[in-house]
Amino acid sequence: MNEPPTPSSLSDPAAVAVELERLRGTVEAGFARVDGSLALLVQRSDQTDKQLADHEQRLDALERTRWPLASIGALAAVATVVVTALQITAR
C-alpha cells in the first residue's frame, strides 16, 4: 500500500510528486490534529479563568461578611464590662 520509495523511483518526477503529496497530506492531518488540541486547551483555559474569577469573587464576598476575631473579642470584653457595671450599680 504505502511502500517506501526506491532509489530508482525517486528519479522519476511523477513518483516524487506523488510522494510529496502524500507527505503534504500527512503533515496537514498532523497540523489539523494539533490545531484541534490547541483549540481545546484554549477553551479549557478560558473556562478555568472564569471559574477562578468566580471563586475569587465568592471568596471576597465571604471575607467582607465575616467578622474578624479581634472585633468579636473586643465586643465580648465591652459587654462584660457593661454587665459588670450594671451589676455593681444595681446593688
PDB file of N, CA and C in Angstrom:
ATOM      1  N   MET A   1       0.833  -1.180   0.000  1.00  0.00           N
ATOM      2  CA  MET A   1       0.000   0.000   0.000  1.00  0.00           C
ATOM      3  C   MET A   1       0.879   1.245   0.000  1.00  0.00           C
ATOM      4  N   ASN A   2       1.482   1.614   1.116  1.00  0.00           N
ATOM      5  CA  ASN A   2       2.405   2.749   1.185  1.00  0.00           C
ATOM      6  C   ASN A   2       3.817   2.204   1.300  1.00  0.00           C
ATOM      7  N   GLU A   3       4.348   1.816   0.202  1.00  0.00           N
ATOM      8  CA  GLU A   3       5.697   1.265   0.189  1.00  0.00           C
ATOM      9  C   GLU A   3       6.689   2.405   0.171  1.00  0.00           C
ATOM     10  N   PRO A   4       7.825   2.216   0.835  1.00  0.00           N
ATOM     11  CA  PRO A   4       8.839   3.267   0.801  1.00  0.00           C
ATOM     12  C   PRO A   4       9.381   3.400  -0.613  1.00  0.00           C
ATOM     13  N   PRO A   5       9.725   4.626  -1.000  1.00  0.00           N
ATOM     14  CA  PRO A   5      10.226   4.823  -2.353  1.00  0.00           C
ATOM     15  C   PRO A   5      11.593   4.170  -2.534  1.00  0.00           C
ATOM     16  N   THR A   6      11.797   3.650  -3.686  1.00  0.00           N
ATOM     17  CA  THR A   6      13.098   3.045  -4.014  1.00  0.00           C
ATOM     18  C   THR A   6      13.946   4.110  -4.679  1.00  0.00           C
ATOM     19  N   PRO A   7      15.265   3.954  -4.670  1.00  0.00           N
ATOM     20  CA  PRO A   7      16.132   4.959  -5.296  1.00  0.00           C
ATOM     21  C   PRO A   7      15.810   5.181  -6.773  1.00  0.00           C
ATOM     22  N   SER A   8      15.387   4.151  -7.472  1.00  0.00           N
ATOM     23  CA  SER A   8      15.087   4.335  -8.885  1.00  0.00           C
ATOM     24  C   SER A   8      13.797   5.120  -9.071  1.00  0.00           C
ATOM     25  N   SER A   9      12.831   4.972  -8.134  1.00  0.00           N
ATOM     26  CA  SER A   9      11.572   5.705  -8.280  1.00  0.00           C
ATOM     27  C   SER A   9      11.736   7.172  -7.907  1.00  0.00           C
ATOM     28  N   LEU A  10      12.769   7.511  -7.115  1.00  0.00           N
ATOM     29  CA  LEU A  10      12.980   8.901  -6.739  1.00  0.00           C
ATOM     30  C   LEU A  10      13.488   9.735  -7.912  1.00  0.00           C
ATOM     31  N   SER A  11      14.047   9.087  -8.903  1.00  0.00           N
ATOM     32  CA  SER A  11      14.498   9.852 -10.068  1.00  0.00           C
ATOM     33  C   SER A  11      13.338  10.160 -10.998  1.00  0.00           C
ATOM     34  N   ASP A  12      12.216   9.501 -10.809  1.00  0.00           N
ATOM     35  CA  ASP A  12      11.024   9.753 -11.616  1.00  0.00           C
ATOM     36  C   ASP A  12      10.260  10.938 -11.024  1.00  0.00           C
ATOM     37  N   PRO A  13      10.096  12.046 -11.785  1.00  0.00           N
ATOM     38  CA  PRO A  13       9.415  13.230 -11.246  1.00  0.00           C
ATOM     39  C   PRO A  13       7.982  12.941 -10.810  1.00  0.00           C
ATOM     40  N   ALA A  14       7.279  12.073 -11.470  1.00  0.00           N
ATOM     41  CA  ALA A  14       5.912  11.752 -11.075  1.00  0.00           C
ATOM     42  C   ALA A  14       5.890  11.051  -9.728  1.00  0.00           C
ATOM     43  N   ALA A  15       6.836  10.136  -9.500  1.00  0.00           N
ATOM     44  CA  ALA A  15       6.907   9.424  -8.218  1.00  0.00           C
ATOM     45  C   ALA A  15       7.248  10.385  -7.095  1.00  0.00           C
ATOM     46  N   VAL A  16       8.137  11.337  -7.386  1.00  0.00           N
ATOM     47  CA  VAL A  16       8.500  12.337  -6.373  1.00  0.00           C
ATOM     48  C   VAL A  16       7.279  13.205  -6.041  1.00  0.00           C
ATOM     49  N   ALA A  17       6.533  13.597  -7.065  1.00  0.00           N
ATOM     50  CA  ALA A  17       5.343  14.418  -6.841  1.00  0.00           C
ATOM     51  C   ALA A  17       4.312  13.670  -5.998  1.00  0.00           C
ATOM     52  N   VAL A  18       4.137  12.393  -6.288  1.00  0.00           N
ATOM     53  CA  VAL A  18       3.183  11.586  -5.519  1.00  0.00           C
ATOM     54  C   VAL A  18       3.639  11.474  -4.070  1.00  0.00           C
ATOM     55  N   GLU A  19       4.934  11.225  -3.882  1.00  0.00           N
ATOM     56  CA  GLU A  19       5.461  11.097  -2.518  1.00  0.00           C
ATOM     57  C   GLU A  19       5.337  12.422  -1.762  1.00  0.00           C
ATOM     58  N   LEU A  20       5.622  13.529  -2.434  1.00  0.00           N
ATOM     59  CA  LEU A  20       5.477  14.841  -1.783  1.00  0.00           C
ATOM     60  C   LEU A  20       4.026  15.123  -1.431  1.00  0.00           C
ATOM     61  N   GLU A  21       3.113  14.750  -2.271  1.00  0.00           N
ATOM     62  CA  GLU A  21       1.693  14.948  -1.986  1.00  0.00           C
ATOM     63  C   GLU A  21       1.248  14.106  -0.798  1.00  0.00           C
ATOM     64  N   ARG A  22       1.767  12.895  -0.717  1.00  0.00           N
ATOM     65  CA  ARG A  22       1.457  12.034   0.424  1.00  0.00           C
ATOM     66  C   ARG A  22       1.998  12.653   1.713  1.00  0.00           C
ATOM     67  N   LEU A  23       3.219  13.160   1.662  1.00  0.00           N
ATOM     68  CA  LEU A  23       3.808  13.802   2.836  1.00  0.00           C
ATOM     69  C   LEU A  23       3.023  15.063   3.216  1.00  0.00           C
ATOM     70  N   ARG A  24       2.591  15.801   2.207  1.00  0.00           N
ATOM     71  CA  ARG A  24       1.806  17.005   2.455  1.00  0.00           C
ATOM     72  C   ARG A  24       0.502  16.653   3.175  1.00  0.00           C
ATOM     73  N   GLY A  25      -0.148  15.601   2.730  1.00  0.00           N
ATOM     74  CA  GLY A  25      -1.383  15.167   3.378  1.00  0.00           C
ATOM     75  C   GLY A  25      -1.148  14.748   4.820  1.00  0.00           C
ATOM     76  N   THR A  26      -0.039  14.049   5.052  1.00  0.00           N
ATOM     77  CA  THR A  26       0.294  13.617   6.411  1.00  0.00           C
ATOM     78  C   THR A  26       0.552  14.824   7.311  1.00  0.00           C
ATOM     79  N   VAL A  27       1.305  15.796   6.781  1.00  0.00           N
ATOM     80  CA  VAL A  27       1.612  16.994   7.569  1.00  0.00           C
ATOM     81  C   VAL A  27       0.335  17.795   7.834  1.00  0.00           C
ATOM     82  N   GLU A  28      -0.522  17.934   6.847  1.00  0.00           N
ATOM     83  CA  GLU A  28      -1.775  18.671   7.044  1.00  0.00           C
ATOM     84  C   GLU A  28      -2.654  17.993   8.092  1.00  0.00           C
ATOM     85  N   ALA A  29      -2.712  16.678   8.041  1.00  0.00           N
ATOM     86  CA  ALA A  29      -3.512  15.951   9.038  1.00  0.00           C
ATOM     87  C   ALA A  29      -2.931  16.152  10.437  1.00  0.00           C
ATOM     88  N   GLY A  30      -1.615  16.127  10.541  1.00  0.00           N
ATOM     89  CA  GLY A  30      -0.968  16.353  11.834  1.00  0.00           C
ATOM     90  C   GLY A  30      -1.225  17.756  12.351  1.00  0.00           C
ATOM     91  N   PHE A  31      -1.116  18.755  11.470  1.00  0.00           N
ATOM     92  CA  PHE A  31      -1.392  20.127  11.871  1.00  0.00           C
ATOM     93  C   PHE A  31      -2.851  20.299  12.285  1.00  0.00           C
ATOM     94  N   ALA A  32      -3.747  19.670  11.590  1.00  0.00           N
ATOM     95  CA  ALA A  32      -5.163  19.767  11.944  1.00  0.00           C
ATOM     96  C   ALA A  32      -5.408  19.176  13.334  1.00  0.00           C
ATOM     97  N   ARG A  33      -4.756  18.057  13.621  1.00  0.00           N
ATOM     98  CA  ARG A  33      -4.904  17.424  14.932  1.00  0.00           C
ATOM     99  C   ARG A  33      -4.330  18.319  16.034  1.00  0.00           C
ATOM    100  N   VAL A  34      -3.164  18.906  15.786  1.00  0.00           N
ATOM    101  CA  VAL A  34      -2.545  19.792  16.771  1.00  0.00           C
ATOM    102  C   VAL A  34      -3.383  21.050  16.953  1.00  0.00           C
ATOM    103  N   ASP A  35      -3.909  21.584  15.841  1.00  0.00           N
ATOM    104  CA  ASP A  35      -4.753  22.772  15.910  1.00  0.00           C
ATOM    105  C   ASP A  35      -6.005  22.495  16.750  1.00  0.00           C
ATOM    106  N   GLY A  36      -6.609  21.335  16.554  1.00  0.00           N
ATOM    107  CA  GLY A  36      -7.773  20.958  17.349  1.00  0.00           C
ATOM    108  C   GLY A  36      -7.441  20.829  18.827  1.00  0.00           C
ATOM    109  N   SER A  37      -6.288  20.248  19.110  1.00  0.00           N
ATOM    110  CA  SER A  37      -5.867  20.103  20.512  1.00  0.00           C
ATOM    111  C   SER A  37      -5.623  21.463  21.143  1.00  0.00           C
ATOM    112  N   LEU A  38      -4.995  22.358  20.388  1.00  0.00           N
ATOM    113  CA  LEU A  38      -4.738  23.698  20.917  1.00  0.00           C
ATOM    114  C   LEU A  38      -6.043  24.454  21.161  1.00  0.00           C
ATOM    115  N   ALA A  39      -6.999  24.317  20.262  1.00  0.00           N
ATOM    116  CA  ALA A  39      -8.290  24.969  20.450  1.00  0.00           C
ATOM    117  C   ALA A  39      -8.971  24.457  21.713  1.00  0.00           C
ATOM    118  N   LEU A  40      -8.873  23.157  21.955  1.00  0.00           N
ATOM    119  CA  LEU A  40      -9.472  22.575  23.157  1.00  0.00           C
ATOM    120  C   LEU A  40      -8.776  23.114  24.411  1.00  0.00           C
ATOM    121  N   LEU A  41      -7.449  23.224  24.363  1.00  0.00           N
ATOM    122  CA  LEU A  41      -6.713  23.757  25.513  1.00  0.00           C
ATOM    123  C   LEU A  41      -7.075  25.213  25.785  1.00  0.00           C
ATOM    124  N   VAL A  42      -7.244  26.003  24.734  1.00  0.00           N
ATOM    125  CA  VAL A  42      -7.643  27.403  24.909  1.00  0.00           C
ATOM    126  C   VAL A  42      -9.037  27.480  25.540  1.00  0.00           C
ATOM    127  N   GLN A  43      -9.941  26.617  25.079  1.00  0.00           N
ATOM    128  CA  GLN A  43     -11.294  26.606  25.641  1.00  0.00           C
ATOM    129  C   GLN A  43     -11.254  26.226  27.113  1.00  0.00           C
ATOM    130  N   ARG A  44     -10.488  25.218  27.452  1.00  0.00           N
ATOM    131  CA  ARG A  44     -10.387  24.809  28.864  1.00  0.00           C
ATOM    132  C   ARG A  44      -9.744  25.901  29.704  1.00  0.00           C
ATOM    133  N   SER A  45      -8.755  26.579  29.143  1.00  0.00           N
ATOM    134  CA  SER A  45      -8.107  27.678  29.860  1.00  0.00           C
ATOM    135  C   SER A  45      -9.100  28.802  30.128  1.00  0.00           C
ATOM    136  N   ASP A  46      -9.929  29.119  29.139  1.00  0.00           N
ATOM    137  CA  ASP A  46     -10.946  30.153  29.326  1.00  0.00           C
ATOM    138  C   ASP A  46     -11.939  29.755  30.416  1.00  0.00           C
ATOM    139  N   GLN A  47     -12.347  28.482  30.418  1.00  0.00           N
ATOM    140  CA  GLN A  47     -13.274  28.007  31.444  1.00  0.00           C
ATOM    141  C   GLN A  47     -12.628  28.083  32.827  1.00  0.00           C
ATOM    142  N   THR A  48     -11.353  27.734  32.902  1.00  0.00           N
ATOM    143  CA  THR A  48     -10.641  27.789  34.179  1.00  0.00           C
ATOM    144  C   THR A  48     -10.517  29.226  34.664  1.00  0.00           C
ATOM    145  N   ASP A  49     -10.249  30.144  33.740  1.00  0.00           N
ATOM    146  CA  ASP A  49     -10.173  31.562  34.115  1.00  0.00           C
ATOM    147  C   ASP A  49     -11.506  32.050  34.658  1.00  0.00           C
ATOM    148  N   LYS A  50     -12.608  31.642  34.037  1.00  0.00           N
ATOM    149  CA  LYS A  50     -13.932  32.053  34.506  1.00  0.00           C
ATOM    150  C   LYS A  50     -14.213  31.480  35.892  1.00  0.00           C
ATOM    151  N   GLN A  51     -13.858  30.208  36.104  1.00  0.00           N
ATOM    152  CA  GLN A  51     -14.077  29.590  37.415  1.00  0.00           C
ATOM    153  C   GLN A  51     -13.239  30.276  38.481  1.00  0.00           C
ATOM    154  N   LEU A  52     -12.005  30.599  38.141  1.00  0.00           N
ATOM    155  CA  LEU A  52     -11.118  31.268  39.094  1.00  0.00           C
ATOM    156  C   LEU A  52     -11.665  32.641  39.466  1.00  0.00           C
ATOM    157  N   ALA A  53     -12.127  33.383  38.471  1.00  0.00           N
ATOM    158  CA  ALA A  53     -12.711  34.703  38.744  1.00  0.00           C
ATOM    159  C   ALA A  53     -13.949  34.569  39.629  1.00  0.00           C
ATOM    160  N   ASP A  54     -14.785  33.551  39.363  1.00  0.00           N
ATOM    161  CA  ASP A  54     -15.978  33.321  40.174  1.00  0.00           C
ATOM    162  C   ASP A  54     -15.593  32.975  41.606  1.00  0.00           C
ATOM    163  N   HIS A  55     -14.606  32.120  41.772  1.00  0.00           N
ATOM    164  CA  HIS A  55     -14.183  31.725  43.125  1.00  0.00           C
ATOM    165  C   HIS A  55     -13.584  32.915  43.875  1.00  0.00           C
ATOM    166  N   GLU A  56     -12.808  33.749  43.171  1.00  0.00           N
ATOM    167  CA  GLU A  56     -12.250  34.929  43.830  1.00  0.00           C
ATOM    168  C   GLU A  56     -13.352  35.877  44.280  1.00  0.00           C
ATOM    169  N   GLN A  57     -14.366  36.035  43.433  1.00  0.00           N
ATOM    170  CA  GLN A  57     -15.489  36.910  43.780  1.00  0.00           C
ATOM    171  C   GLN A  57     -16.236  36.367  44.998  1.00  0.00           C
ATOM    172  N   ARG A  58     -16.468  35.060  45.023  1.00  0.00           N
ATOM    173  CA  ARG A  58     -17.171  34.459  46.155  1.00  0.00           C
ATOM    174  C   ARG A  58     -16.344  34.555  47.436  1.00  0.00           C
ATOM    175  N   LEU A  59     -15.033  34.350  47.321  1.00  0.00           N
ATOM    176  CA  LEU A  59     -14.160  34.445  48.491  1.00  0.00           C
ATOM    177  C   LEU A  59     -14.129  35.871  49.024  1.00  0.00           C
ATOM    178  N   ASP A  60     -14.066  36.854  48.129  1.00  0.00           N
ATOM    179  CA  ASP A  60     -14.103  38.254  48.563  1.00  0.00           C
ATOM    180  C   ASP A  60     -15.406  38.560  49.305  1.00  0.00           C
ATOM    181  N   ALA A  61     -16.518  38.041  48.795  1.00  0.00           N
ATOM    182  CA  ALA A  61     -17.808  38.262  49.455  1.00  0.00           C
ATOM    183  C   ALA A  61     -17.813  37.629  50.845  1.00  0.00           C
ATOM    184  N   LEU A  62     -17.262  36.443  50.975  1.00  0.00           N
ATOM    185  CA  LEU A  62     -17.196  35.792  52.292  1.00  0.00           C
ATOM    186  C   LEU A  62     -16.299  36.568  53.254  1.00  0.00           C
ATOM    187  N   GLU A  63     -15.188  37.060  52.745  1.00  0.00           N
ATOM    188  CA  GLU A  63     -14.273  37.809  53.608  1.00  0.00           C
ATOM    189  C   GLU A  63     -14.889  39.118  54.075  1.00  0.00           C
ATOM    190  N   ARG A  64     -15.705  39.755  53.231  1.00  0.00           N
ATOM    191  CA  ARG A  64     -16.343  41.008  53.619  1.00  0.00           C
ATOM    192  C   ARG A  64     -17.406  40.787  54.688  1.00  0.00           C
ATOM    193  N   THR A  65     -18.086  39.642  54.666  1.00  0.00           N
ATOM    194  CA  THR A  65     -19.184  39.418  55.605  1.00  0.00           C
ATOM    195  C   THR A  65     -18.740  38.786  56.919  1.00  0.00           C
ATOM    196  N   ARG A  66     -17.560  38.289  56.988  1.00  0.00           N
ATOM    197  CA  ARG A  66     -17.140  37.657  58.244  1.00  0.00           C
ATOM    198  C   ARG A  66     -16.520  38.687  59.172  1.00  0.00           C
ATOM    199  N   TRP A  67     -16.745  38.499  60.451  1.00  0.00           N
ATOM    200  CA  TRP A  67     -16.204  39.415  61.443  1.00  0.00           C
ATOM    201  C   TRP A  67     -14.826  38.925  61.844  1.00  0.00           C
ATOM    202  N   PRO A  68     -13.900  39.845  61.983  1.00  0.00           N
ATOM    203  CA  PRO A  68     -12.574  39.433  62.466  1.00  0.00           C
ATOM    204  C   PRO A  68     -12.658  38.999  63.936  1.00  0.00           C
ATOM    205  N   LEU A  69     -11.852  38.078  64.284  1.00  0.00           N
ATOM    206  CA  LEU A  69     -11.864  37.527  65.639  1.00  0.00           C
ATOM    207  C   LEU A  69     -11.558  38.602  66.683  1.00  0.00           C
ATOM    208  N   ALA A  70     -10.692  39.523  66.367  1.00  0.00           N
ATOM    209  CA  ALA A  70     -10.350  40.584  67.323  1.00  0.00           C
ATOM    210  C   ALA A  70     -11.568  41.459  67.619  1.00  0.00           C
ATOM    211  N   SER A  71     -12.375  41.724  66.614  1.00  0.00           N
ATOM    212  CA  SER A  71     -13.575  42.545  66.833  1.00  0.00           C
ATOM    213  C   SER A  71     -14.557  41.829  67.747  1.00  0.00           C
ATOM    214  N   ILE A  72     -14.729  40.546  67.548  1.00  0.00           N
ATOM    215  CA  ILE A  72     -15.639  39.765  68.406  1.00  0.00           C
ATOM    216  C   ILE A  72     -15.122  39.752  69.838  1.00  0.00           C
ATOM    217  N   GLY A  73     -13.819  39.618  70.003  1.00  0.00           N
ATOM    218  CA  GLY A  73     -13.222  39.641  71.348  1.00  0.00           C
ATOM    219  C   GLY A  73     -13.423  40.978  72.029  1.00  0.00           C
ATOM    220  N   ALA A  74     -13.268  42.063  71.270  1.00  0.00           N
ATOM    221  CA  ALA A  74     -13.464  43.403  71.851  1.00  0.00           C
ATOM    222  C   ALA A  74     -14.919  43.610  72.242  1.00  0.00           C
ATOM    223  N   LEU A  75     -15.865  43.159  71.401  1.00  0.00           N
ATOM    224  CA  LEU A  75     -17.290  43.275  71.750  1.00  0.00           C
ATOM    225  C   LEU A  75     -17.625  42.474  72.999  1.00  0.00           C
ATOM    226  N   ALA A  76     -17.049  41.303  73.119  1.00  0.00           N
ATOM    227  CA  ALA A  76     -17.298  40.481  74.312  1.00  0.00           C
ATOM    228  C   ALA A  76     -16.748  41.175  75.560  1.00  0.00           C
ATOM    229  N   ALA A  77     -15.586  41.780  75.430  1.00  0.00           N
ATOM    230  CA  ALA A  77     -14.997  42.477  76.580  1.00  0.00           C
ATOM    231  C   ALA A  77     -15.853  43.668  76.986  1.00  0.00           C
ATOM    232  N   VAL A  78     -16.325  44.431  76.009  1.00  0.00           N
ATOM    233  CA  VAL A  78     -17.184  45.590  76.306  1.00  0.00           C
ATOM    234  C   VAL A  78     -18.491  45.116  76.945  1.00  0.00           C
ATOM    235  N   ALA A  79     -19.058  44.037  76.434  1.00  0.00           N
ATOM    236  CA  ALA A  79     -20.298  43.510  77.002  1.00  0.00           C
ATOM    237  C   ALA A  79     -20.069  43.063  78.442  1.00  0.00           C
ATOM    238  N   THR A  80     -18.951  42.459  78.708  1.00  0.00           N
ATOM    239  CA  THR A  80     -18.631  42.014  80.067  1.00  0.00           C
ATOM    240  C   THR A  80     -18.503  43.210  80.999  1.00  0.00           C
ATOM    241  N   VAL A  81     -17.853  44.264  80.558  1.00  0.00           N
ATOM    242  CA  VAL A  81     -17.694  45.469  81.366  1.00  0.00           C
ATOM    243  C   VAL A  81     -19.064  46.099  81.651  1.00  0.00           C
ATOM    244  N   VAL A  82     -19.908  46.157  80.626  1.00  0.00           N
ATOM    245  CA  VAL A  82     -21.229  46.750  80.794  1.00  0.00           C
ATOM    246  C   VAL A  82     -22.060  45.933  81.789  1.00  0.00           C
ATOM    247  N   VAL A  83     -22.057  44.606  81.663  1.00  0.00           N
ATOM    248  CA  VAL A  83     -22.817  43.750  82.573  1.00  0.00           C
ATOM    249  C   VAL A  83     -22.274  43.875  83.993  1.00  0.00           C
ATOM    250  N   THR A  84     -20.973  43.922  84.109  1.00  0.00           N
ATOM    251  CA  THR A  84     -20.368  44.067  85.457  1.00  0.00           C
ATOM    252  C   THR A  84     -20.745  45.406  86.066  1.00  0.00           C
ATOM    253  N   ALA A  85     -20.694  46.463  85.257  1.00  0.00           N
ATOM    254  CA  ALA A  85     -21.040  47.796  85.773  1.00  0.00           C
ATOM    255  C   ALA A  85     -22.510  47.834  86.179  1.00  0.00           C
ATOM    256  N   LEU A  86     -23.388  47.203  85.422  1.00  0.00           N
ATOM    257  CA  LEU A  86     -24.793  47.168  85.784  1.00  0.00           C
ATOM    258  C   LEU A  86     -25.020  46.383  87.060  1.00  0.00           C
ATOM    259  N   GLN A  87     -24.294  45.310  87.247  1.00  0.00           N
ATOM    260  CA  GLN A  87     -24.451  44.516  88.481  1.00  0.00           C
ATOM    261  C   GLN A  87     -23.948  45.282  89.695  1.00  0.00           C
ATOM    262  N   ILE A  88     -22.880  46.049  89.495  1.00  0.00           N
ATOM    263  CA  ILE A  88     -22.326  46.804  90.631  1.00  0.00           C
ATOM    264  C   ILE A  88     -23.283  47.924  91.011  1.00  0.00           C
ATOM    265  N   THR A  89     -23.829  48.597  90.020  1.00  0.00           N
ATOM    266  CA  THR A  89     -24.735  49.712  90.302  1.00  0.00           C
ATOM    267  C   THR A  89     -26.095  49.254  90.803  1.00  0.00           C
ATOM    268  N   ALA A  90     -26.484  48.031  90.527  1.00  0.00           N
ATOM    269  CA  ALA A  90     -27.769  47.515  90.957  1.00  0.00           C
ATOM    270  C   ALA A  90     -27.755  47.129  92.423  1.00  0.00           C
ATOM    271  N   ARG A  91     -26.651  46.984  93.035  1.00  0.00           N
ATOM    272  CA  ARG A  91     -26.568  46.563  94.444  1.00  0.00           C
ATOM    273  C   ARG A  91     -26.855  47.655  95.383  1.00  0.00           C
TER     274      ARG A  91
END
